[in-house]
């Protein structure tokens, strides 16, 4: 059995990774449900037999072999589906669409929440036409959106058509961004409090990681918005008006998330400026304290330097009251220096 053989919960009968390079293969029944297929059944499938959804591991040799030799795709589509580095985009090819999107790698197969230092945006490569959807993602990554759709199909409450399935994939991918952005916003609020009460070095490091996550998300969300917008305006015959309306709602939600992300990025810039100001004030305050301490020690240092010289003619050598007079002089001069420092607000 392949890597991560069961991604669903213990109560689910949906199996994953039953063949090398295959996550799952389903044939939609047109009523919200599906039946599972194997790769051999997919290879002999014909368009009139119903919509199929094939999900593969992009970096597995068996999946690459199927896409290259058994899928019947255009060479341009094959190259794009198996490409390692990719950005969100949409390319119409005949009656189908080559789609590359990104989703949040939010949970592992056992459901444990991951909290990595950097947000892991998993690329998902799709070929969509009126009769089938072929999706690929790298092994070791898990996209909650696809698992949720599979579970809804198991309960016979899933998509019924190709356009319906594509719109649902886009909706679920965008949905998973919300908890990520909420967590980033909460971290900004926490850092806002820590700036004035926490350790500057710790705050600076967390702020740097937060800004890097914001930039990383922004880098992919903007082209993803453009890609979804192109799907909405495509004239593919299998895209119904209802599918386009749903895609438009997904685009609006994604645009709000991008604006939300821009606000987080602006807030981190403001926090960075505030942190620099706080650090500068602390440095200035410490410098004033050191200067005040040096001023307080100046009279005793001058007296000690003068009377500590090993030369003749130093007054008070034979006077028994000389030491007491010097101590009184140093005390009075130190008190006077302290009073002057308070008058000029150095202390």
PDB file of N, CA, C and O in Angstrom, residues 162-217:
ATOM      1  N   UNK A 162     -18.497  18.016 -13.911  1.00  0.00           N
ATOM      2  CA  UNK A 162     -17.104  18.487 -13.940  1.00  0.00           C
ATOM      3  C   UNK A 162     -16.999  19.920 -13.454  1.00  0.00           C
ATOM      4  O   UNK A 162     -16.146  20.244 -12.612  1.00  0.00           O
ATOM      5  N   UNK A 163     -17.850  20.814 -13.988  1.00  0.00           N
ATOM      6  CA  UNK A 163     -17.799  22.208 -13.566  1.00  0.00           C
ATOM      7  C   UNK A 163     -18.106  22.374 -12.105  1.00  0.00           C
ATOM      8  O   UNK A 163     -17.504  23.206 -11.404  1.00  0.00           O
ATOM      9  N   UNK A 164     -19.052  21.588 -11.601  1.00  0.00           N
ATOM     10  CA  UNK A 164     -19.402  21.613 -10.187  1.00  0.00           C
ATOM     11  C   UNK A 164     -18.211  21.208  -9.332  1.00  0.00           C
ATOM     12  O   UNK A 164     -17.909  21.822  -8.301  1.00  0.00           O
ATOM     13  N   UNK A 165     -17.519  20.166  -9.756  1.00  0.00           N
ATOM     14  CA  UNK A 165     -16.349  19.683  -9.018  1.00  0.00           C
ATOM     15  C   UNK A 165     -15.218  20.713  -9.034  1.00  0.00           C
ATOM     16  O   UNK A 165     -14.583  20.968  -8.008  1.00  0.00           O
ATOM     17  N   UNK A 166     -14.978  21.325 -10.185  1.00  0.00           N
ATOM     18  CA  UNK A 166     -13.914  22.328 -10.272  1.00  0.00           C
ATOM     19  C   UNK A 166     -14.211  23.533  -9.384  1.00  0.00           C
ATOM     20  O   UNK A 166     -13.325  24.031  -8.682  1.00  0.00           O
ATOM     21  N   UNK A 167     -15.462  24.014  -9.406  1.00  0.00           N
ATOM     22  CA  UNK A 167     -15.829  25.147  -8.563  1.00  0.00           C
ATOM     23  C   UNK A 167     -15.679  24.803  -7.086  1.00  0.00           C
ATOM     24  O   UNK A 167     -15.240  25.633  -6.278  1.00  0.00           O
ATOM     25  N   UNK A 168     -16.013  23.562  -6.727  1.00  0.00           N
ATOM     26  CA  UNK A 168     -15.894  23.134  -5.338  1.00  0.00           C
ATOM     27  C   UNK A 168     -14.427  23.047  -4.913  1.00  0.00           C
ATOM     28  O   UNK A 168     -14.076  23.407  -3.779  1.00  0.00           O
ATOM     29  N   UNK A 169     -13.550  22.577  -5.806  1.00  0.00           N
ATOM     30  CA  UNK A 169     -12.116  22.528  -5.494  1.00  0.00           C
ATOM     31  C   UNK A 169     -11.590  23.935  -5.230  1.00  0.00           C
ATOM     32  O   UNK A 169     -10.880  24.181  -4.251  1.00  0.00           O
ATOM     33  N   UNK A 170     -11.948  24.885  -6.108  1.00  0.00           N
ATOM     34  CA  UNK A 170     -11.514  26.267  -5.891  1.00  0.00           C
ATOM     35  C   UNK A 170     -12.029  26.824  -4.593  1.00  0.00           C
ATOM     36  O   UNK A 170     -11.307  27.513  -3.846  1.00  0.00           O
ATOM     37  N   UNK A 171     -13.295  26.531  -4.260  1.00  0.00           N
ATOM     38  CA  UNK A 171     -13.897  27.036  -3.024  1.00  0.00           C
ATOM     39  C   UNK A 171     -13.179  26.477  -1.801  1.00  0.00           C
ATOM     40  O   UNK A 171     -12.859  27.205  -0.855  1.00  0.00           O
ATOM     41  N   UNK A 172     -12.918  25.175  -1.806  1.00  0.00           N
ATOM     42  CA  UNK A 172     -12.269  24.548  -0.650  1.00  0.00           C
ATOM     43  C   UNK A 172     -10.822  25.018  -0.487  1.00  0.00           C
ATOM     44  O   UNK A 172     -10.335  25.198   0.640  1.00  0.00           O
ATOM     45  N   UNK A 173     -10.120  25.218  -1.603  1.00  0.00           N
ATOM     46  CA  UNK A 173      -8.738  25.697  -1.510  1.00  0.00           C
ATOM     47  C   UNK A 173      -8.677  27.078  -0.882  1.00  0.00           C
ATOM     48  O   UNK A 173      -7.818  27.358  -0.036  1.00  0.00           O
ATOM     49  N   UNK A 174      -9.598  27.948  -1.274  1.00  0.00           N
ATOM     50  CA  UNK A 174      -9.625  29.302  -0.717  1.00  0.00           C
ATOM     51  C   UNK A 174     -10.094  29.279   0.734  1.00  0.00           C
ATOM     52  O   UNK A 174      -9.608  30.043   1.566  1.00  0.00           O
ATOM     53  N   UNK A 175     -11.026  28.379   1.046  1.00  0.00           N
ATOM     54  CA  UNK A 175     -11.537  28.282   2.421  1.00  0.00           C
ATOM     55  C   UNK A 175     -10.429  28.028   3.431  1.00  0.00           C
ATOM     56  O   UNK A 175     -10.431  28.592   4.536  1.00  0.00           O
ATOM     57  N   UNK A 176      -9.457  27.195   3.075  1.00  0.00           N
ATOM     58  CA  UNK A 176      -8.387  26.829   4.012  1.00  0.00           C
ATOM     59  C   UNK A 176      -7.447  27.981   4.316  1.00  0.00           C
ATOM     60  O   UNK A 176      -6.592  27.866   5.203  1.00  0.00           O
ATOM     61  N   UNK A 177      -7.557  29.083   3.584  1.00  0.00           N
ATOM     62  CA  UNK A 177      -6.709  30.243   3.856  1.00  0.00           C
ATOM     63  C   UNK A 177      -7.174  31.007   5.085  1.00  0.00           C
ATOM     64  O   UNK A 177      -6.369  31.672   5.752  1.00  0.00           O
ATOM     65  N   UNK A 178      -8.458  30.941   5.398  1.00  0.00           N
ATOM     66  CA  UNK A 178      -9.006  31.770   6.472  1.00  0.00           C
ATOM     67  C   UNK A 178      -8.365  31.497   7.832  1.00  0.00           C
ATOM     68  O   UNK A 178      -7.934  32.442   8.506  1.00  0.00           O
ATOM     69  N   UNK A 179      -8.262  30.234   8.292  1.00  0.00           N
ATOM     70  CA  UNK A 179      -7.612  30.018   9.590  1.00  0.00           C
ATOM     71  C   UNK A 179      -6.152  30.436   9.610  1.00  0.00           C
ATOM     72  O   UNK A 179      -5.639  30.856  10.650  1.00  0.00           O
ATOM     73  N   UNK A 180      -5.476  30.330   8.461  1.00  0.00           N
ATOM     74  CA  UNK A 180      -4.075  30.765   8.392  1.00  0.00           C
ATOM     75  C   UNK A 180      -3.966  32.268   8.614  1.00  0.00           C
ATOM     76  O   UNK A 180      -3.140  32.751   9.404  1.00  0.00           O
ATOM     77  N   UNK A 181      -4.828  33.029   7.937  1.00  0.00           N
ATOM     78  CA  UNK A 181      -4.800  34.486   8.079  1.00  0.00           C
ATOM     79  C   UNK A 181      -5.245  34.912   9.472  1.00  0.00           C
ATOM     80  O   UNK A 181      -4.717  35.871  10.038  1.00  0.00           O
ATOM     81  N   UNK A 182      -6.221  34.203  10.048  1.00  0.00           N
ATOM     82  CA  UNK A 182      -6.661  34.519  11.412  1.00  0.00           C
ATOM     83  C   UNK A 182      -5.523  34.300  12.406  1.00  0.00           C
ATOM     84  O   UNK A 182      -5.326  35.108  13.327  1.00  0.00           O
ATOM     85  N   UNK A 183      -4.779  33.215  12.232  1.00  0.00           N
ATOM     86  CA  UNK A 183      -3.649  32.948  13.125  1.00  0.00           C
ATOM     87  C   UNK A 183      -2.573  34.017  12.976  1.00  0.00           C
ATOM     88  O   UNK A 183      -1.969  34.450  13.975  1.00  0.00           O
ATOM     89  N   UNK A 184      -2.325  34.471  11.747  1.00  0.00           N
ATOM     90  CA  UNK A 184      -1.343  35.532  11.531  1.00  0.00           C
ATOM     91  C   UNK A 184      -1.804  36.840  12.172  1.00  0.00           C
ATOM     92  O   UNK A 184      -0.998  37.571  12.766  1.00  0.00           O
ATOM     93  N   UNK A 185      -3.095  37.139  12.077  1.00  0.00           N
ATOM     94  CA  UNK A 185      -3.627  38.361  12.679  1.00  0.00           C
ATOM     95  C   UNK A 185      -3.505  38.315  14.198  1.00  0.00           C
ATOM     96  O   UNK A 185      -3.151  39.314  14.836  1.00  0.00           O
ATOM     97  N   UNK A 186      -3.785  37.158  14.794  1.00  0.00           N
ATOM     98  CA  UNK A 186      -3.632  37.012  16.241  1.00  0.00           C
ATOM     99  C   UNK A 186      -2.176  37.166  16.661  1.00  0.00           C
ATOM    100  O   UNK A 186      -1.879  37.748  17.722  1.00  0.00           O
ATOM    101  N   UNK A 187      -1.263  36.673  15.839  1.00  0.00           N
ATOM    102  CA  UNK A 187       0.159  36.815  16.165  1.00  0.00           C
ATOM    103  C   UNK A 187       0.595  38.278  16.083  1.00  0.00           C
ATOM    104  O   UNK A 187       1.418  38.729  16.880  1.00  0.00           O
ATOM    105  N   UNK A 188       0.031  39.022  15.130  1.00  0.00           N
ATOM    106  CA  UNK A 188       0.330  40.454  15.054  1.00  0.00           C
ATOM    107  C   UNK A 188      -0.128  41.156  16.323  1.00  0.00           C
ATOM    108  O   UNK A 188       0.596  42.002  16.883  1.00  0.00           O
ATOM    109  N   UNK A 189      -1.339  40.821  16.813  1.00  0.00           N
ATOM    110  CA  UNK A 189      -1.839  41.426  18.056  1.00  0.00           C
ATOM    111  C   UNK A 189      -0.930  41.084  19.229  1.00  0.00           C
ATOM    112  O   UNK A 189      -0.644  41.943  20.083  1.00  0.00           O
ATOM    113  N   UNK A 190      -0.472  39.842  19.281  1.00  0.00           N
ATOM    114  CA  UNK A 190       0.414  39.429  20.373  1.00  0.00           C
ATOM    115  C   UNK A 190       1.742  40.172  20.318  1.00  0.00           C
ATOM    116  O   UNK A 190       2.260  40.622  21.356  1.00  0.00           O
ATOM    117  N   UNK A 191       2.302  40.317  19.124  1.00  0.00           N
ATOM    118  CA  UNK A 191       3.566  41.035  18.982  1.00  0.00           C
ATOM    119  C   UNK A 191       3.408  42.514  19.323  1.00  0.00           C
ATOM    120  O   UNK A 191       4.336  43.140  19.841  1.00  0.00           O
ATOM    121  N   UNK A 192       2.226  43.050  19.034  1.00  0.00           N
ATOM    122  CA  UNK A 192       1.964  44.450  19.377  1.00  0.00           C
ATOM    123  C   UNK A 192       2.071  44.670  20.876  1.00  0.00           C
ATOM    124  O   UNK A 192       2.537  45.721  21.342  1.00  0.00           O
ATOM    125  N   UNK A 193       1.615  43.679  21.663  1.00  0.00           N
ATOM    126  CA  UNK A 193       1.733  43.781  23.114  1.00  0.00           C
ATOM    127  C   UNK A 193       3.165  43.529  23.588  1.00  0.00           C
ATOM    128  O   UNK A 193       3.641  44.171  24.534  1.00  0.00           O
ATOM    129  N   UNK A 194       3.856  42.599  22.936  1.00  0.00           N
ATOM    130  CA  UNK A 194       5.190  42.215  23.389  1.00  0.00           C
ATOM    131  C   UNK A 194       6.240  43.281  23.088  1.00  0.00           C
ATOM    132  O   UNK A 194       7.294  43.295  23.732  1.00  0.00           O
ATOM    133  N   UNK A 195       5.982  44.131  22.111  1.00  0.00           N
ATOM    134  CA  UNK A 195       6.979  45.127  21.719  1.00  0.00           C
ATOM    135  C   UNK A 195       7.398  45.984  22.916  1.00  0.00           C
ATOM    136  O   UNK A 195       8.579  46.306  23.085  1.00  0.00           O
ATOM    137  N   UNK A 196       6.445  46.346  23.756  1.00  0.00           N
ATOM    138  CA  UNK A 196       6.725  47.250  24.873  1.00  0.00           C
ATOM    139  C   UNK A 196       7.015  46.519  26.176  1.00  0.00           C
ATOM    140  O   UNK A 196       7.423  47.133  27.152  1.00  0.00           O
ATOM    141  N   UNK A 197       6.796  45.177  26.170  1.00  0.00           N
ATOM    142  CA  UNK A 197       7.006  44.441  27.416  1.00  0.00           C
ATOM    143  C   UNK A 197       7.874  43.201  27.247  1.00  0.00           C
ATOM    144  O   UNK A 197       8.293  42.618  28.251  1.00  0.00           O
ATOM    145  N   UNK A 198       8.147  42.788  26.020  1.00  0.00           N
ATOM    146  CA  UNK A 198       8.885  41.553  25.787  1.00  0.00           C
ATOM    147  C   UNK A 198      10.345  41.793  25.439  1.00  0.00           C
ATOM    148  O   UNK A 198      10.851  42.919  25.452  1.00  0.00           O
ATOM    149  N   UNK A 199      11.013  40.701  25.138  1.00  0.00           N
ATOM    150  CA  UNK A 199      12.413  40.743  24.733  1.00  0.00           C
ATOM    151  C   UNK A 199      12.502  41.185  23.281  1.00  0.00           C
ATOM    152  O   UNK A 199      11.885  40.587  22.401  1.00  0.00           O
ATOM    153  N   UNK A 200      13.268  42.223  23.019  1.00  0.00           N
ATOM    154  CA  UNK A 200      13.326  42.808  21.680  1.00  0.00           C
ATOM    155  C   UNK A 200      13.838  41.804  20.646  1.00  0.00           C
ATOM    156  O   UNK A 200      13.330  41.739  19.527  1.00  0.00           O
ATOM    157  N   UNK A 201      14.841  41.013  21.019  1.00  0.00           N
ATOM    158  CA  UNK A 201      15.392  40.049  20.083  1.00  0.00           C
ATOM    159  C   UNK A 201      14.372  38.997  19.681  1.00  0.00           C
ATOM    160  O   UNK A 201      14.267  38.628  18.510  1.00  0.00           O
ATOM    161  N   UNK A 202      13.599  38.506  20.654  1.00  0.00           N
ATOM    162  CA  UNK A 202      12.571  37.510  20.358  1.00  0.00           C
ATOM    163  C   UNK A 202      11.467  38.098  19.478  1.00  0.00           C
ATOM    164  O   UNK A 202      11.008  37.465  18.532  1.00  0.00           O
ATOM    165  N   UNK A 203      11.039  39.314  19.795  1.00  0.00           N
ATOM    166  CA  UNK A 203       9.998  39.972  19.008  1.00  0.00           C
ATOM    167  C   UNK A 203      10.484  40.201  17.576  1.00  0.00           C
ATOM    168  O   UNK A 203       9.741  39.995  16.614  1.00  0.00           O
ATOM    169  N   UNK A 204      11.727  40.623  17.423  1.00  0.00           N
ATOM    170  CA  UNK A 204      12.272  40.896  16.097  1.00  0.00           C
ATOM    171  C   UNK A 204      12.291  39.625  15.248  1.00  0.00           C
ATOM    172  O   UNK A 204      11.949  39.657  14.058  1.00  0.00           O
ATOM    173  N   UNK A 205      12.669  38.502  15.844  1.00  0.00           N
ATOM    174  CA  UNK A 205      12.731  37.243  15.091  1.00  0.00           C
ATOM    175  C   UNK A 205      11.330  36.791  14.670  1.00  0.00           C
ATOM    176  O   UNK A 205      11.127  36.384  13.524  1.00  0.00           O
ATOM    177  N   UNK A 206      10.376  36.860  15.575  1.00  0.00           N
ATOM    178  CA  UNK A 206       9.006  36.459  15.235  1.00  0.00           C
ATOM    179  C   UNK A 206       8.406  37.395  14.193  1.00  0.00           C
ATOM    180  O   UNK A 206       7.667  36.961  13.305  1.00  0.00           O
ATOM    181  N   UNK A 207       8.715  38.668  14.314  1.00  0.00           N
ATOM    182  CA  UNK A 207       8.198  39.637  13.348  1.00  0.00           C
ATOM    183  C   UNK A 207       8.780  39.380  11.964  1.00  0.00           C
ATOM    184  O   UNK A 207       8.077  39.492  10.943  1.00  0.00           O
ATOM    185  N   UNK A 208      10.052  39.005  11.910  1.00  0.00           N
ATOM    186  CA  UNK A 208      10.682  38.703  10.625  1.00  0.00           C
ATOM    187  C   UNK A 208      10.032  37.488   9.971  1.00  0.00           C
ATOM    188  O   UNK A 208       9.748  37.502   8.770  1.00  0.00           O
ATOM    189  N   UNK A 209       9.752  36.436  10.752  1.00  0.00           N
ATOM    190  CA  UNK A 209       9.102  35.247  10.211  1.00  0.00           C
ATOM    191  C   UNK A 209       7.686  35.559   9.739  1.00  0.00           C
ATOM    192  O   UNK A 209       7.239  35.050   8.701  1.00  0.00           O
ATOM    193  N   UNK A 210       6.983  36.400  10.499  1.00  0.00           N
ATOM    194  CA  UNK A 210       5.614  36.751  10.122  1.00  0.00           C
ATOM    195  C   UNK A 210       5.579  37.528   8.814  1.00  0.00           C
ATOM    196  O   UNK A 210       4.737  37.274   7.944  1.00  0.00           O
ATOM    197  N   UNK A 211       6.486  38.462   8.663  1.00  0.00           N
ATOM    198  CA  UNK A 211       6.544  39.239   7.415  1.00  0.00           C
ATOM    199  C   UNK A 211       6.912  38.335   6.245  1.00  0.00           C
ATOM    200  O   UNK A 211       6.385  38.487   5.135  1.00  0.00           O
ATOM    201  N   UNK A 212       7.790  37.377   6.474  1.00  0.00           N
ATOM    202  CA  UNK A 212       8.176  36.459   5.396  1.00  0.00           C
ATOM    203  C   UNK A 212       6.988  35.589   4.982  1.00  0.00           C
ATOM    204  O   UNK A 212       6.789  35.332   3.789  1.00  0.00           O
ATOM    205  N   UNK A 213       6.184  35.133   5.959  1.00  0.00           N
ATOM    206  CA  UNK A 213       4.999  34.353   5.624  1.00  0.00           C
ATOM    207  C   UNK A 213       4.007  35.180   4.825  1.00  0.00           C
ATOM    208  O   UNK A 213       3.379  34.684   3.879  1.00  0.00           O
ATOM    209  N   UNK A 214       3.848  36.450   5.223  1.00  0.00           N
ATOM    210  CA  UNK A 214       2.907  37.319   4.504  1.00  0.00           C
ATOM    211  C   UNK A 214       3.349  37.525   3.054  1.00  0.00           C
ATOM    212  O   UNK A 214       2.530  37.479   2.127  1.00  0.00           O
ATOM    213  N   UNK A 215       4.636  37.735   2.856  1.00  0.00           N
ATOM    214  CA  UNK A 215       5.154  37.931   1.501  1.00  0.00           C
ATOM    215  C   UNK A 215       4.998  36.654   0.689  1.00  0.00           C
ATOM    216  O   UNK A 215       4.633  36.688  -0.501  1.00  0.00           O
ATOM    217  N   UNK A 216       5.252  35.505   1.310  1.00  0.00           N
ATOM    218  CA  UNK A 216       5.134  34.231   0.608  1.00  0.00           C
ATOM    219  C   UNK A 216       3.699  33.974   0.170  1.00  0.00           C
ATOM    220  O   UNK A 216       3.442  33.558  -0.972  1.00  0.00           O
ATOM    221  N   UNK A 217       2.745  34.226   1.064  1.00  0.00           N
ATOM    222  CA  UNK A 217       1.339  34.031   0.707  1.00  0.00           C
ATOM    223  C   UNK A 217       0.913  34.993  -0.394  1.00  0.00           C
ATOM    224  O   UNK A 217       0.225  34.609  -1.349  1.00  0.00           O
TER     225      UNK A 217
END
